[in-house]
């Protein structure tokens, strides 16, 4: 338990938001993708956040309650949305079915942009927390330095 | 003069608890979007004030080392209060973190931390001054 633990917690927040950003940009880039490796149109990716106690060694586990309460965050899983694809009538498209309909992923680009802004703001909040922690740690070094 | 006097120990304890608070707050900010996460807070001011007891109203004289030290410090077994914020607004995914309030509290905590460090330095400076006054 110290300021370095705080830094680690903020770093976990940064990493989680970065992963979220990855899936958001993947969703935007593939908003019109009709062909994927696993077959069918692209499916929207959604990240799921989970928290866990901030401790990484046995000594810290022994330290007790506070580290139980101070939680890091991490992406527990990335799920593929099971929303049905949107069918568009495009008979000349190579991926059209026998009735002439093409399955496009059901991705709302506006919603993805909003998600992106949320991820960005959360990232910034974590960066600012890192800076605060860092300046506190540096201030500690000034004790007795006059 | 006792170098490690009550003031000094109170300042050191304050630094320690502010560090803990910083850790909890970074955890809250990091988990601002985690479903079901509950914001945690730490209170130590009252406990520290009781232990410090600047006015001396609560302290009792101890004439024997086996006497309990009442109101005269007790910094070593001082425990802060860590609890889930009961006033947090629950969002639709069960999260109670208010990032803006958290950042504001973090700024306050940092200022108070810096102030405490400065007070320690001032106190050290006084001692240094006393030591050098013969020259």
Short mmCIF file of C-alpha atoms in Angstrom, two decimals:
data_model
loop_
_atom_site.label_atom_id
_atom_site.label_comp_id
_atom_site.label_asym_id
_atom_site.label_seq_id
_atom_site.Cartn_x
_atom_site.Cartn_y
_atom_site.Cartn_z
CA UNK A 1 0.00 0.00 0.00
CA UNK A 2 1.63 3.19 -1.16
CA UNK A 3 1.51 5.78 -3.88
CA UNK A 4 2.97 3.30 -6.34
CA UNK A 5 -0.13 1.17 -5.86
CA UNK A 6 -2.19 4.24 -6.80
CA UNK A 7 -0.14 4.55 -9.96
CA UNK A 8 -0.73 0.90 -10.76
CA UNK A 9 -4.48 1.31 -10.28
CA UNK A 10 -4.57 4.31 -12.62
CA UNK A 11 -2.47 2.40 -15.15
CA UNK A 12 -5.03 -0.41 -15.08
CA UNK A 13 -7.73 2.17 -15.80
CA UNK A 14 -5.73 3.53 -18.72
CA UNK A 15 -5.21 0.06 -20.17
CA UNK A 16 -8.90 -0.82 -19.81
CA UNK A 17 -9.99 2.37 -21.59
CA UNK A 18 -7.43 1.76 -24.33
CA UNK A 19 -8.85 -1.71 -24.95
CA UNK A 20 -12.31 -0.21 -25.08
CA UNK A 21 -11.05 2.33 -27.61
CA UNK A 22 -9.66 -0.54 -29.69
CA UNK A 23 -13.01 -2.24 -29.91
CA UNK A 24 -14.81 1.04 -30.64
CA UNK A 25 -12.46 1.85 -33.52
CA UNK A 26 -12.77 -1.72 -34.78
CA UNK A 27 -16.56 -1.30 -34.75
CA UNK A 28 -16.41 1.96 -36.69
CA UNK A 29 -13.90 0.62 -39.20
CA UNK A 30 -16.01 -2.47 -39.82
CA UNK A 31 -19.43 -0.82 -39.87
CA UNK A 32 -19.90 -2.01 -43.45
CA UNK A 33 -17.96 -5.28 -43.38
CA UNK A 34 -19.98 -8.16 -44.82
CA UNK A 35 -17.31 -10.83 -44.89
CA UNK A 36 -15.32 -12.05 -41.86
CA UNK A 37 -13.03 -14.97 -41.07
CA UNK A 38 -15.70 -16.73 -39.03
CA UNK A 39 -18.25 -16.16 -41.80
CA UNK A 40 -21.14 -13.75 -42.11
CA UNK A 41 -21.06 -10.00 -41.47
CA UNK A 42 -18.90 -8.34 -38.79
CA UNK A 43 -20.39 -8.37 -35.31
CA UNK A 44 -20.14 -5.41 -32.97
CA UNK A 45 -17.58 -5.92 -30.18
CA UNK A 46 -18.39 -4.85 -26.65
CA UNK A 47 -15.93 -4.78 -23.74
CA UNK A 48 -16.93 -5.82 -20.23
CA UNK A 49 -15.12 -4.16 -17.32
CA UNK A 50 -14.46 -5.96 -14.06
CA UNK A 51 -12.69 -4.87 -10.88
CA UNK A 52 -10.29 -6.75 -8.66
CA UNK A 53 -8.34 -5.90 -5.49
CA UNK A 54 -5.13 -3.97 -6.14
CA UNK A 55 -2.47 -6.33 -4.88
CA UNK A 56 0.10 -8.34 -6.67
CA UNK A 57 2.14 -10.04 -4.01
CA UNK A 58 1.57 -12.23 -1.00
CA UNK A 59 2.87 -9.49 1.30
CA UNK A 60 0.20 -7.15 0.03
CA UNK A 61 -2.50 -9.74 0.60
CA UNK A 62 -1.35 -9.99 4.22
CA UNK A 63 -1.61 -6.24 4.57
CA UNK A 64 -5.33 -6.51 4.73
CA UNK A 65 -8.47 -4.57 4.28
CA UNK A 66 -7.52 -1.43 2.42
CA UNK A 67 -6.04 -3.29 -0.53
CA UNK A 68 -9.27 -5.23 -0.61
CA UNK A 69 -11.11 -1.95 -1.09
CA UNK A 70 -8.77 -0.25 -3.55
CA UNK A 71 -9.64 -1.92 -6.80
CA UNK A 72 -7.93 -2.07 -10.18
CA UNK A 73 -10.00 -2.39 -13.32
CA UNK A 74 -9.50 -4.69 -16.25
CA UNK A 75 -11.36 -5.90 -19.31
CA UNK A 76 -12.81 -9.27 -18.32
CA UNK A 77 -14.07 -10.17 -21.77
CA UNK A 78 -14.84 -8.83 -25.22
CA UNK A 79 -18.21 -10.09 -26.35
CA UNK A 80 -19.59 -10.16 -29.86
CA UNK A 81 -22.99 -8.54 -29.98
CA UNK A 82 -25.73 -10.96 -31.06
CA UNK A 83 -27.85 -8.26 -32.64
CA UNK A 84 -29.23 -9.55 -35.96
CA UNK A 85 -27.65 -8.01 -39.08
CA UNK A 86 -29.45 -5.43 -41.17
CA UNK A 87 -30.57 -6.73 -44.57
CA UNK A 88 -30.21 -4.41 -47.53
CA UNK A 89 -31.42 -5.17 -51.04
CA UNK A 90 -28.34 -5.15 -53.27
CA UNK A 91 -28.67 -7.99 -55.80
CA UNK A 92 -25.39 -7.15 -57.55
CA UNK A 93 -23.33 -7.48 -54.34
CA UNK A 94 -21.17 -10.65 -54.29
CA UNK A 95 -22.36 -11.43 -50.71
CA UNK A 96 -26.05 -11.10 -51.56
CA UNK A 97 -28.21 -14.09 -50.67
CA UNK A 98 -30.48 -15.79 -53.19
CA UNK A 99 -33.20 -13.15 -52.66
CA UNK A 100 -30.69 -10.35 -53.36
CA UNK A 101 -30.27 -9.16 -49.76
CA UNK A 102 -26.89 -8.37 -48.19
CA UNK A 103 -26.40 -8.73 -44.42
CA UNK A 104 -24.69 -5.65 -42.95
CA UNK A 105 -23.59 -5.39 -39.30
CA UNK A 106 -26.04 -3.47 -37.10
CA UNK A 107 -23.60 -0.79 -35.95
CA UNK A 108 -24.76 2.70 -35.05
CA UNK A 109 -21.74 4.87 -35.83
CA UNK A 110 -23.17 7.76 -33.78
CA UNK A 111 -23.35 5.53 -30.73
CA UNK A 112 -19.79 4.37 -31.34
CA UNK A 113 -18.62 7.99 -31.49
CA UNK A 114 -20.37 8.71 -28.19
CA UNK A 115 -18.71 5.63 -26.67
CA UNK A 116 -15.40 6.86 -27.98
CA UNK A 117 -15.82 10.25 -26.29
CA UNK A 118 -16.75 8.53 -23.03
CA UNK A 119 -13.65 6.35 -23.25
CA UNK A 120 -11.53 9.41 -24.00
CA UNK A 121 -12.87 11.32 -21.01
CA UNK A 122 -12.35 8.35 -18.71
CA UNK A 123 -8.80 8.02 -20.05
CA UNK A 124 -8.15 11.68 -19.34
CA UNK A 125 -9.50 11.33 -15.81
CA UNK A 126 -7.04 8.49 -15.21
CA UNK A 127 -4.14 10.49 -16.69
CA UNK A 128 -4.99 13.34 -14.37
CA UNK A 129 -5.08 10.91 -11.43
CA UNK A 130 -1.61 9.65 -12.43
CA UNK A 131 -0.31 13.23 -12.49
CA UNK A 132 -1.76 14.00 -9.06
CA UNK A 133 -0.27 10.83 -7.58
CA UNK A 134 3.07 11.55 -9.22
CA UNK A 135 3.29 15.07 -7.85
CA UNK A 136 2.38 13.78 -4.39
CA UNK A 137 5.16 11.19 -4.59
CA UNK A 138 7.64 13.84 -5.73
CA UNK A 139 6.52 16.15 -2.93
CA UNK A 140 7.34 13.41 -0.43
CA UNK A 141 10.93 13.52 -1.61
CA UNK A 142 11.10 17.15 -0.54
CA UNK A 143 10.79 16.28 3.14
CA UNK A 144 13.86 17.60 4.94
CA UNK A 145 15.24 19.21 1.80
CA UNK A 146 15.42 22.80 2.96
CA UNK B 1 12.73 18.83 23.08
CA UNK B 2 11.30 15.62 21.74
CA UNK B 3 12.08 15.44 18.03
CA UNK B 4 9.37 12.89 17.42
CA UNK B 5 6.69 14.81 19.28
CA UNK B 6 2.94 14.76 18.91
CA UNK B 7 2.79 17.31 16.10
CA UNK B 8 5.35 15.44 14.13
CA UNK B 9 3.60 12.13 14.53
CA UNK B 10 0.24 13.71 13.69
CA UNK B 11 1.70 15.13 10.47
CA UNK B 12 3.26 11.79 9.56
CA UNK B 13 -0.01 9.96 10.25
CA UNK B 14 -1.87 12.49 8.14
CA UNK B 15 0.51 11.86 5.24
CA UNK B 16 -0.03 8.14 5.55
CA UNK B 17 -3.80 8.40 5.51
CA UNK B 18 -3.81 10.83 2.61
CA UNK B 19 -1.74 8.33 0.66
CA UNK B 20 -4.35 5.67 1.44
CA UNK B 21 -7.13 8.02 0.39
CA UNK B 22 -5.32 8.74 -2.87
CA UNK B 23 -5.15 5.02 -3.54
CA UNK B 24 -8.87 4.54 -2.97
CA UNK B 25 -9.71 7.52 -5.16
CA UNK B 26 -7.56 6.33 -8.06
CA UNK B 27 -9.41 3.01 -7.72
CA UNK B 28 -12.72 4.84 -7.94
CA UNK B 29 -11.67 6.79 -11.04
CA UNK B 30 -10.31 3.67 -12.74
CA UNK B 31 -13.57 1.83 -12.03
CA UNK B 32 -15.85 4.69 -13.09
CA UNK B 33 -17.44 2.46 -15.73
CA UNK B 34 -17.25 -0.94 -14.08
CA UNK B 35 -20.76 -2.38 -13.70
CA UNK B 36 -21.75 -2.85 -10.07
CA UNK B 37 -18.65 -1.11 -8.63
CA UNK B 38 -19.34 0.85 -5.45
CA UNK B 39 -17.40 4.04 -4.74
CA UNK B 40 -15.28 3.80 -1.56
CA UNK B 41 -14.29 6.59 0.79
CA UNK B 42 -11.84 6.98 3.65
CA UNK B 43 -12.30 9.16 6.73
CA UNK B 44 -9.51 9.78 9.20
CA UNK B 45 -9.85 13.41 10.28
CA UNK B 46 -11.94 12.72 13.37
CA UNK B 47 -9.82 9.81 14.53
CA UNK B 48 -6.68 11.90 14.05
CA UNK B 49 -8.18 14.86 15.89
CA UNK B 50 -9.05 12.58 18.79
CA UNK B 51 -5.53 11.16 18.82
CA UNK B 52 -3.93 14.59 18.56
CA UNK B 53 -6.25 16.34 21.00
CA UNK B 54 -4.48 19.66 20.60
CA UNK B 55 -6.29 21.36 23.48
CA UNK B 56 -5.40 18.57 25.85
CA UNK B 57 -8.94 18.45 27.15
CA UNK B 58 -9.18 14.74 26.82
CA UNK B 59 -5.76 13.62 27.95
CA UNK B 60 -5.16 12.04 31.32
CA UNK B 61 -1.97 12.11 33.30
CA UNK B 62 -0.07 8.86 33.28
CA UNK B 63 2.29 8.54 36.21
CA UNK B 64 3.01 4.87 35.65
CA UNK B 65 4.05 3.22 32.41
CA UNK B 66 1.29 0.66 32.86
CA UNK B 67 -1.34 3.39 32.73
CA UNK B 68 -3.38 3.66 29.59
CA UNK B 69 -2.35 6.57 27.43
CA UNK B 70 -5.70 8.32 27.09
CA UNK B 71 -5.91 11.20 24.61
CA UNK B 72 -2.15 11.50 24.51
CA UNK B 73 -1.52 10.24 21.02
CA UNK B 74 -2.08 6.63 20.20
CA UNK B 75 -1.03 7.22 16.62
CA UNK B 76 0.26 3.73 16.15
CA UNK B 77 -3.07 1.96 16.36
CA UNK B 78 -5.06 4.68 14.64
CA UNK B 79 -7.39 3.16 12.06
CA UNK B 80 -9.07 5.17 9.31
CA UNK B 81 -12.66 4.46 8.45
CA UNK B 82 -13.03 2.88 5.00
CA UNK B 83 -16.58 2.53 3.72
CA UNK B 84 -18.70 2.38 0.60
CA UNK B 85 -20.12 5.82 -0.16
CA UNK B 86 -23.77 5.66 0.98
CA UNK B 87 -24.67 8.90 -0.85
CA UNK B 88 -23.46 7.77 -4.27
CA UNK B 89 -25.94 8.07 -7.11
CA UNK B 90 -26.48 4.64 -8.59
CA UNK B 91 -26.28 4.66 -12.37
CA UNK B 92 -28.10 2.15 -14.56
CA UNK B 93 -25.28 -0.39 -14.36
CA UNK B 94 -25.09 -0.25 -10.57
CA UNK B 95 -21.99 1.97 -10.44
CA UNK B 96 -21.85 4.75 -7.84
CA UNK B 97 -18.68 6.63 -8.89
CA UNK B 98 -18.97 10.38 -9.48
CA UNK B 99 -15.79 11.12 -11.44
CA UNK B 100 -16.06 14.91 -11.16
CA UNK B 101 -16.46 14.81 -7.38
CA UNK B 102 -13.66 12.28 -7.22
CA UNK B 103 -11.29 14.55 -9.15
CA UNK B 104 -12.21 17.50 -6.94
CA UNK B 105 -11.54 15.47 -3.80
CA UNK B 106 -8.28 14.28 -5.31
CA UNK B 107 -7.16 17.87 -5.91
CA UNK B 108 -8.06 18.76 -2.33
CA UNK B 109 -6.22 15.72 -1.02
CA UNK B 110 -3.12 16.66 -3.00
CA UNK B 111 -3.13 20.23 -1.70
CA UNK B 112 -3.50 19.03 1.89
CA UNK B 113 -0.74 16.47 1.32
CA UNK B 114 1.60 19.17 -0.01
CA UNK B 115 0.67 21.41 2.91
CA UNK B 116 1.48 18.65 5.36
CA UNK B 117 4.87 18.08 3.74
CA UNK B 118 5.54 21.81 3.97
CA UNK B 119 4.60 21.84 7.66
CA UNK B 120 7.03 18.98 8.30
CA UNK B 121 9.72 20.93 6.49
CA UNK B 122 8.94 24.04 8.53
CA UNK B 123 9.29 22.07 11.73
CA UNK B 124 12.56 20.55 10.57
CA UNK B 125 13.69 24.05 9.62
CA UNK B 126 13.03 25.30 13.13
CA UNK B 127 15.16 22.52 14.58
CA UNK B 128 17.90 23.24 12.10
CA UNK B 129 17.76 26.91 13.04
CA UNK B 130 18.08 26.04 16.72
CA UNK B 131 21.04 23.80 15.99
CA UNK B 132 22.85 26.45 13.99
CA UNK B 133 22.12 29.44 16.21
CA UNK B 134 25.45 29.24 18.03
CA UNK B 135 27.40 30.06 14.87
#
